[in-house]
PDB file of C-alpha atoms and ligand atoms in Angstrom:
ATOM      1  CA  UNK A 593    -102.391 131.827 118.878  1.00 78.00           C
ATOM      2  CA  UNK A 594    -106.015 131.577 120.158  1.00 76.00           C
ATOM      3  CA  UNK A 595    -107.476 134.843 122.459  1.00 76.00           C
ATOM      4  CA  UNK A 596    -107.221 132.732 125.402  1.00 75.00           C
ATOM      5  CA  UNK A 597    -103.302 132.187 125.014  1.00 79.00           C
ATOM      6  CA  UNK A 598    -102.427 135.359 124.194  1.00 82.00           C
ATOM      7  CA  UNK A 599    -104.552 136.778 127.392  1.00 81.00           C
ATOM      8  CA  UNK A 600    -102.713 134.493 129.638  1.00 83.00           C
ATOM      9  CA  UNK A 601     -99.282 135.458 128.095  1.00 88.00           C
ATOM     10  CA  UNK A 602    -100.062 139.000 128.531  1.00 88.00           C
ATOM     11  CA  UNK A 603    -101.255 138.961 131.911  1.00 89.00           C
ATOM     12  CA  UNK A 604     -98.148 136.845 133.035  1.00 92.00           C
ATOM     13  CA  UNK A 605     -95.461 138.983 131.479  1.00 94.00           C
ATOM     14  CA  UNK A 606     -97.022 142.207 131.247  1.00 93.00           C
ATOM     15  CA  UNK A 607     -95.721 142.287 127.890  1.00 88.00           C
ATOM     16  CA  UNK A 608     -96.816 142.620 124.248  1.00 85.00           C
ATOM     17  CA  UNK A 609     -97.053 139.016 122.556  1.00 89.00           C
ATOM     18  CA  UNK A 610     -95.969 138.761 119.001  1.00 90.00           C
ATOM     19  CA  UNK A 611     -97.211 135.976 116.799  1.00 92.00           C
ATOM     20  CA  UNK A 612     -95.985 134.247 113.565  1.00 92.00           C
ATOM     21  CA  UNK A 613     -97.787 132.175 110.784  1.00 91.00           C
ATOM     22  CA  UNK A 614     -96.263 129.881 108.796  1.00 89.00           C
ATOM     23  CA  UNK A 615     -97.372 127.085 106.237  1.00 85.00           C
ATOM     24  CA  UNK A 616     -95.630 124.487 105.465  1.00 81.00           C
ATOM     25  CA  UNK A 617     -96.005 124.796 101.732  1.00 80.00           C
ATOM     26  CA  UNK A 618     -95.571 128.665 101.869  1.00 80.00           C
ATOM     27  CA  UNK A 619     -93.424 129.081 104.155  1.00 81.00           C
ATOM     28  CA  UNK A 620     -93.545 131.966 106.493  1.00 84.00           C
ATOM     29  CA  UNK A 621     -96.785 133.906 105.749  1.00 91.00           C
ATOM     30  CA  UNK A 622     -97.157 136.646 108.556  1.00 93.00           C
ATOM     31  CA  UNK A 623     -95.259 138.194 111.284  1.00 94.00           C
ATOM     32  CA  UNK A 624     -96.115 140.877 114.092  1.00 93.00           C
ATOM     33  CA  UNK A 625     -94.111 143.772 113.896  1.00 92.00           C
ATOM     34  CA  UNK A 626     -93.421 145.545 117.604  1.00 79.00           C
ATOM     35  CA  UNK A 627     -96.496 148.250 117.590  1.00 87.00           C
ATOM     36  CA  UNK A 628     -99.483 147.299 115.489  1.00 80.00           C
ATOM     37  CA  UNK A 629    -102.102 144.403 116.373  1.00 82.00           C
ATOM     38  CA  UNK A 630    -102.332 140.804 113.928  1.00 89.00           C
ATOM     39  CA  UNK A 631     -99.563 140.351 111.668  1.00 94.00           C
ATOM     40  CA  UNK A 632     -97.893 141.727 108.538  1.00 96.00           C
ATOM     41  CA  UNK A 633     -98.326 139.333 105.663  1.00 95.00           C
ATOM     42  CA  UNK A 634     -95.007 138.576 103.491  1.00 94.00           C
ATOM     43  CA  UNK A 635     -96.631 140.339 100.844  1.00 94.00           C
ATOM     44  CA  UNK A 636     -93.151 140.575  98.550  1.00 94.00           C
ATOM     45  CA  UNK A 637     -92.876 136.577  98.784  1.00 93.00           C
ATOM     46  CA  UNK A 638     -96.398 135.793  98.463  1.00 94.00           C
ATOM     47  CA  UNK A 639    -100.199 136.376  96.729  1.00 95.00           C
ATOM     48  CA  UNK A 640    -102.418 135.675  99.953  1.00 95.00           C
ATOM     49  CA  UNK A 641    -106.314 136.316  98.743  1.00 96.00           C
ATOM     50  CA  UNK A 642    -108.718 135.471 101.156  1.00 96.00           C
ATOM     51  CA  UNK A 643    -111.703 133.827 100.086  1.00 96.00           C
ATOM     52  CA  UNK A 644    -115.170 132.391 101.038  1.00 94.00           C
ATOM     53  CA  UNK A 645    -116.251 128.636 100.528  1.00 90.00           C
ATOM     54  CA  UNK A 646    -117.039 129.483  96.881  1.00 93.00           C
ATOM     55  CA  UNK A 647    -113.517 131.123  96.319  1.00 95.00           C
ATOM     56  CA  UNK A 648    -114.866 134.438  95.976  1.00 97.00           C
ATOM     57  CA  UNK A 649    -112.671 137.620  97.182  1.00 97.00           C
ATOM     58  CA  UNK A 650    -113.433 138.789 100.847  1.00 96.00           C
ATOM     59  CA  UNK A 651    -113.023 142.083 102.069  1.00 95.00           C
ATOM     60  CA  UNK A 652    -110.897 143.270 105.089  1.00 95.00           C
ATOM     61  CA  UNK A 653    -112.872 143.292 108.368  1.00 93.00           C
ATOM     62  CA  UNK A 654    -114.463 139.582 107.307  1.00 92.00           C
ATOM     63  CA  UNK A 655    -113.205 136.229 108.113  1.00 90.00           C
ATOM     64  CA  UNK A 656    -112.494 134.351 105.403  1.00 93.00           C
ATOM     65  CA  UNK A 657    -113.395 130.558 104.956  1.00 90.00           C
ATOM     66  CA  UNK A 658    -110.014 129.757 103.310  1.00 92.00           C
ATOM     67  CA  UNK A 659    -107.026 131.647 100.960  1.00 94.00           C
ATOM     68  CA  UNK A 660    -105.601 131.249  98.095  1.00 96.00           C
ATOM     69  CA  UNK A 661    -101.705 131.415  98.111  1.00 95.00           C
ATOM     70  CA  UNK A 662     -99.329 131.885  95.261  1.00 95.00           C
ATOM     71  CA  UNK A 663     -95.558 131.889  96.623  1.00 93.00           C
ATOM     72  CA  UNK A 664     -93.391 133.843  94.101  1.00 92.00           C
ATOM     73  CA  UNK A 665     -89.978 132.488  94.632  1.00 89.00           C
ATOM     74  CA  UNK A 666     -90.098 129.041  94.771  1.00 88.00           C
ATOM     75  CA  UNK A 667     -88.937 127.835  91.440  1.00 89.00           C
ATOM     76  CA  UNK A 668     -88.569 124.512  93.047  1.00 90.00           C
ATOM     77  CA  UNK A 669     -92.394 123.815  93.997  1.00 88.00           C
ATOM     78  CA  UNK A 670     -94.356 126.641  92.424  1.00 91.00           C
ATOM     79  CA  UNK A 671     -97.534 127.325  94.113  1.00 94.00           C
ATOM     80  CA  UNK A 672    -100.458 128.721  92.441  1.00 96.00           C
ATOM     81  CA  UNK A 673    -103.772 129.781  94.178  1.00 96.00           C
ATOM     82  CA  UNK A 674    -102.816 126.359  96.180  1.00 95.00           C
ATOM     83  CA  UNK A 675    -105.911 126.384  98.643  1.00 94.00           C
ATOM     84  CA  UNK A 676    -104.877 126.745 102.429  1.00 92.00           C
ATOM     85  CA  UNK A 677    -107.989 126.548 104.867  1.00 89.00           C
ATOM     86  CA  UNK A 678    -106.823 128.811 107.734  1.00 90.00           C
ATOM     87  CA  UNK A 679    -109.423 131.763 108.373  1.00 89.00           C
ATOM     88  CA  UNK A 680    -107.934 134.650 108.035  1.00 92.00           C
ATOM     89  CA  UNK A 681    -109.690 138.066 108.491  1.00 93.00           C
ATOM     90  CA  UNK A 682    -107.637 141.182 106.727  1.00 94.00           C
ATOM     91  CA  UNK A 683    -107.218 144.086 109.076  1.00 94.00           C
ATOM     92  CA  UNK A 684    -108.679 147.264 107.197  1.00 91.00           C
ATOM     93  CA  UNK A 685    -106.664 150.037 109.383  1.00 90.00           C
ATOM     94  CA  UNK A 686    -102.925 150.885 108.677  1.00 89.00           C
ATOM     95  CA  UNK A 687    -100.116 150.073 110.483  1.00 92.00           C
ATOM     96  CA  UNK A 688     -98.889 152.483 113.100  1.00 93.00           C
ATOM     97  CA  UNK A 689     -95.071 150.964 112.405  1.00 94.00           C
ATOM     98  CA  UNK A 690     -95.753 152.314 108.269  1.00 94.00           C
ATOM     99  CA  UNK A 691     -95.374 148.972 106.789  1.00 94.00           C
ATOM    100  CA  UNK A 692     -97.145 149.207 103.868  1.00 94.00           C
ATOM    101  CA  UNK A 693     -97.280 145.379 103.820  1.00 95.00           C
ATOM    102  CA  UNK A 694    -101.156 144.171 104.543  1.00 95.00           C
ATOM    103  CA  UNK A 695    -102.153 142.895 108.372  1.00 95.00           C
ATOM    104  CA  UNK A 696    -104.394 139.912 109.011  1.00 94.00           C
ATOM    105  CA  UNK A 697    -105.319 139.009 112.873  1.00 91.00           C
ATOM    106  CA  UNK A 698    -104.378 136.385 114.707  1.00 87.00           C
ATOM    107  CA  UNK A 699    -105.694 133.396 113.121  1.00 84.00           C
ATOM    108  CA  UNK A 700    -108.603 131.653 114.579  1.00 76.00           C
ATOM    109  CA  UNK A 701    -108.800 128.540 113.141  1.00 75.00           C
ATOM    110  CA  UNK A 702    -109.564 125.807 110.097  1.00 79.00           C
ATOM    111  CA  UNK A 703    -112.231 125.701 107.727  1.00 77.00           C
ATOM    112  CA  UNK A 704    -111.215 121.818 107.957  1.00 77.00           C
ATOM    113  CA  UNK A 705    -112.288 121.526 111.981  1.00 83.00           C
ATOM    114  CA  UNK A 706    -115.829 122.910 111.412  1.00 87.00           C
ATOM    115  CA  UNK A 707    -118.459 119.940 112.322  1.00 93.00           C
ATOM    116  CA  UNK A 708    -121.216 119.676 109.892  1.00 92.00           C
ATOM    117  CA  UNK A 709    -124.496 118.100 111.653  1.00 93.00           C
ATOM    118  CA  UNK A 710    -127.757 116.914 109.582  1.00 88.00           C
ATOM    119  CA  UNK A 711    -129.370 119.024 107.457  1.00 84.00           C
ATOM    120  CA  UNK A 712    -126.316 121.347 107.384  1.00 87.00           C
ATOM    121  CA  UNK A 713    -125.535 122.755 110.877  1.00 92.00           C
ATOM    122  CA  UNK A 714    -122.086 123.943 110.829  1.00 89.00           C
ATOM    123  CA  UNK A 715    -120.612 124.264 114.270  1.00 92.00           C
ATOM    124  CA  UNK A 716    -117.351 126.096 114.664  1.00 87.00           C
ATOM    125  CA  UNK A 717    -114.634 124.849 116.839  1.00 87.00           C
ATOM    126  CA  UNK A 718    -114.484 127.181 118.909  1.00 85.00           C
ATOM    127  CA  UNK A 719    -117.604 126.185 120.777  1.00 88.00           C
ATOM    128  CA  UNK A 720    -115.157 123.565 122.293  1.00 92.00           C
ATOM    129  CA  UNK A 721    -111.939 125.074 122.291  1.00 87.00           C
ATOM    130  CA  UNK A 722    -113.577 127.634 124.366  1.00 84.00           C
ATOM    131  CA  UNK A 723    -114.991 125.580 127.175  1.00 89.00           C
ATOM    132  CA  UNK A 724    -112.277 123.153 126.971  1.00 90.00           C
ATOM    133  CA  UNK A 725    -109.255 125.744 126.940  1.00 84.00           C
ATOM    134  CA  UNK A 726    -110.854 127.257 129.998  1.00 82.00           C
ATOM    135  CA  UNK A 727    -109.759 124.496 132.123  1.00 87.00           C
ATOM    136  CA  UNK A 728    -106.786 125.174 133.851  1.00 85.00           C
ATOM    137  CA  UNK A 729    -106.174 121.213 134.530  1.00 92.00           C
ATOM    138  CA  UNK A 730    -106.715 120.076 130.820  1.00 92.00           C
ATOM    139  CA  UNK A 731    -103.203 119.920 129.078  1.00 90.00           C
ATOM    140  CA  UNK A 732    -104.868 119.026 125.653  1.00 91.00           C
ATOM    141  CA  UNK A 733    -107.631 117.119 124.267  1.00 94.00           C
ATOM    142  CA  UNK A 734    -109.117 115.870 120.683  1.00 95.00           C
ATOM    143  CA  UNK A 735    -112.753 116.116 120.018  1.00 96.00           C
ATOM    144  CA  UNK A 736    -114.181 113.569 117.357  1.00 96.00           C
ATOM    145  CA  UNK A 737    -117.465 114.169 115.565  1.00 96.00           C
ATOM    146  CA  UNK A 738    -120.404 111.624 116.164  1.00 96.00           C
ATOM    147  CA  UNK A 739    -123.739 111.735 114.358  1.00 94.00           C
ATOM    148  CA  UNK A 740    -125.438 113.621 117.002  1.00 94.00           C
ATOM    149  CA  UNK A 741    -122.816 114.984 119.243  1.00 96.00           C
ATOM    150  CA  UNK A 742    -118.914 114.398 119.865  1.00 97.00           C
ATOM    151  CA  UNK A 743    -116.490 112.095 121.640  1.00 97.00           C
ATOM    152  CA  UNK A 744    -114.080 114.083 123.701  1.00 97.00           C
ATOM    153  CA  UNK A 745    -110.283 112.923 124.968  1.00 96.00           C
ATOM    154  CA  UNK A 746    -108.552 114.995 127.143  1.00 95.00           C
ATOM    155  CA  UNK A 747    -105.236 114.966 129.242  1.00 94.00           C
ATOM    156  CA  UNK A 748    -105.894 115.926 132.746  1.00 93.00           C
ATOM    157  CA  UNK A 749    -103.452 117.502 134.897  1.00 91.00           C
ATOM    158  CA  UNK A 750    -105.663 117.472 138.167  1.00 87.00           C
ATOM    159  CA  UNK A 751    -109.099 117.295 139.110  1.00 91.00           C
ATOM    160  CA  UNK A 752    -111.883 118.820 136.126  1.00 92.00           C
ATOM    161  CA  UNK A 753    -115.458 118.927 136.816  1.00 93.00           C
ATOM    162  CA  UNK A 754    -116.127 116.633 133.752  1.00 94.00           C
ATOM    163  CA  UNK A 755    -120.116 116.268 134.048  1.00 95.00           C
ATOM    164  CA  UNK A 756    -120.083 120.221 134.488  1.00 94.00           C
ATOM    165  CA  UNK A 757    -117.759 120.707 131.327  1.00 95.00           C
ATOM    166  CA  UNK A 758    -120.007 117.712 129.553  1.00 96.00           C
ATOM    167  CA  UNK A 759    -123.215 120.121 130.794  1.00 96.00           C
ATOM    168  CA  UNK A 760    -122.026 123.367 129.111  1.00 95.00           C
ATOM    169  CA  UNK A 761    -120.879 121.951 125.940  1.00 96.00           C
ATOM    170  CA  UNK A 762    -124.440 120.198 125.530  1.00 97.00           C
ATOM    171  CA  UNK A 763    -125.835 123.310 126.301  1.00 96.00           C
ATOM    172  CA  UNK A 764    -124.025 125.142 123.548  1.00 94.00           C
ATOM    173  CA  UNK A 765    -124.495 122.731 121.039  1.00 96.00           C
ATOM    174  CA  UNK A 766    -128.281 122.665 121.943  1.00 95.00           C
ATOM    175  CA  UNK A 767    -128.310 126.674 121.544  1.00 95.00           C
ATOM    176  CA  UNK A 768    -127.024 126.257 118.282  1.00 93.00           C
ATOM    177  CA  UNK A 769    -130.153 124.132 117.352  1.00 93.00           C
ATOM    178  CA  UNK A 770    -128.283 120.044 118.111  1.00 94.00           C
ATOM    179  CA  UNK A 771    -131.062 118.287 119.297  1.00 92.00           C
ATOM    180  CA  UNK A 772    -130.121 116.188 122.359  1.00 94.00           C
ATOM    181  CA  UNK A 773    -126.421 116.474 121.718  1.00 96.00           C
ATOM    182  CA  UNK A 774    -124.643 113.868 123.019  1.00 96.00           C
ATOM    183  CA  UNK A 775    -121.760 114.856 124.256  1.00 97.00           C
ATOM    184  CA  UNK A 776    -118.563 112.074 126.291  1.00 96.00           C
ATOM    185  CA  UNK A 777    -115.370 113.463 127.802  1.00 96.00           C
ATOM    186  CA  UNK A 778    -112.766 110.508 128.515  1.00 95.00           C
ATOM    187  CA  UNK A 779    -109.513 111.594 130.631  1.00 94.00           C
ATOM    188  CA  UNK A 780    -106.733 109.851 128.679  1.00 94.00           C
ATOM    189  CA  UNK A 781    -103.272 109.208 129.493  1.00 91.00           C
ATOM    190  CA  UNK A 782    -101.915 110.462 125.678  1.00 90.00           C
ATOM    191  CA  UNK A 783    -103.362 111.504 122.882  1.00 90.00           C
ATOM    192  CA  UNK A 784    -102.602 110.337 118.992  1.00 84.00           C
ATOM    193  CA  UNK A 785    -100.351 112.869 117.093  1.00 83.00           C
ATOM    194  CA  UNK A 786     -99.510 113.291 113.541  1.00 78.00           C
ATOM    195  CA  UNK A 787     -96.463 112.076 111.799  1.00 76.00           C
ATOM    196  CA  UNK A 788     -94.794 115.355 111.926  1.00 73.00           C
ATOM    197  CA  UNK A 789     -95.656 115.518 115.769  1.00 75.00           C
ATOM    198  CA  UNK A 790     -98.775 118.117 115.693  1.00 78.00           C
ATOM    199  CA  UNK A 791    -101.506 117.697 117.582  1.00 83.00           C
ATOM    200  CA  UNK A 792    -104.803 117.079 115.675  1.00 86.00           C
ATOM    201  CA  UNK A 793    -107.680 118.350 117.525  1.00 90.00           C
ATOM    202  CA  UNK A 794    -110.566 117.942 115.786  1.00 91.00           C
ATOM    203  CA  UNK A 795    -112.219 115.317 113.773  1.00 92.00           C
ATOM    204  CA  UNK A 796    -114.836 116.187 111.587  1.00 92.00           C
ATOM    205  CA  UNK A 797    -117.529 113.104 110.760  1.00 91.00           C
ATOM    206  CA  UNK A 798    -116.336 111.820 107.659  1.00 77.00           C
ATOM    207  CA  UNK A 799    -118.629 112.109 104.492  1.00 64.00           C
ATOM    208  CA  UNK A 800    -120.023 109.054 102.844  1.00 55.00           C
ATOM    209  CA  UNK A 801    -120.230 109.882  98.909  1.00 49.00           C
TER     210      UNK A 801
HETATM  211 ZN1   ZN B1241     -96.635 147.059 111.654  1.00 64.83          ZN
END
């Protein structure tokens, strides 16, 4: 659940907003409980460690680049250390509910949807998710890597200031040291989904080795 959901959810219901997160090899990983923030992590099913890009341990408070997860009940499919690359960041503080069971926050996204530009400029998605999800009339979009920039589809409800949208993101990726990003947004009537019917958003350049 990114910031920006959750906001709109609470505003709307007045509410608090729970969250789950699941993998599909693990299996459910974490769940909110009714008074503390982030989510308790199935700690009696599972060995979640949270590591950097080197696989090396990282503390609560940090986001981690990826985990390791080691399920111990499947006897089916045994998982051991099997890498996920969700970035997770452990919550240091205990729970006000007294589950003893470890809390990460709400997960904000992939190690896998980070763009990697020449000589090693790692942009994080959410310099596009955050302009992008902004937009009240853009259902949902994909954003492919190019050499110096990225190719943008999006599903437009109504009107969107596209050469505004196209402005800011160039400006962010220029900020972040992209020289003359180039940056396209195409409305589309649908986007391509996965087999299992999620919605890929990003698509990093692939590497040639
Ligand atoms: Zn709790």
């Amino acid at each position: 659940m990114l910031p920006e959901i959750r906001s709109a959810l609470e505003e709307t219901w007045n509410a608090p907003v729970g969250n789950w997160w699941g993998t599909s090899e693990g299996g459910p990983t974490g769940v909110s409980c009714a008074k503390g923030s982030g989510m308790h992590l199935a700690d009696d099913l599972l060995i979640i460690e949270p590591v950097d890009e080197q696989g090396r341990p990282v503390p609560p408070g940090a986001r981690a680049a990826k985990l390791y997860l080691t399920n111990l009940y499947n006897l089916i499919l045994p998982l051991i250390r099997y890498e996920v690359t969700d970035e997770v960041t452990l919550l240091a503080e205990p729970c006000p509910c007294g589950s003893q069971h470890r809390r990460v926050d709400d997960i904000q996204g992939r190690l896998d949807d980070c763009f990697v530009y020449a000589a090693g400029l790692t942009v994080h998605p959410l310099i596009f998710r955050s302009a992008l999800g902004r937009e009240r009339n853009i259902l949902e979009y994909q954003v492919r890597q190019t050499d110096n920039g990225a190719e943008i589809a999006a599903r437009c409800l109504g009107d969107v200031d596209i050469p505004g949208l196209r402005r800011k993101i160039v400006q962010e990726l220029a900020q972040l040291g992209l020289k003359n990003p180039e940056v396209s947004i195409t409305p589309v009537e649908r986007l391509e989904r996965q087999a299992i019917g999620k919605l890929k958003r990003f698509f990093p350049l692939l590497k040639e080795d």
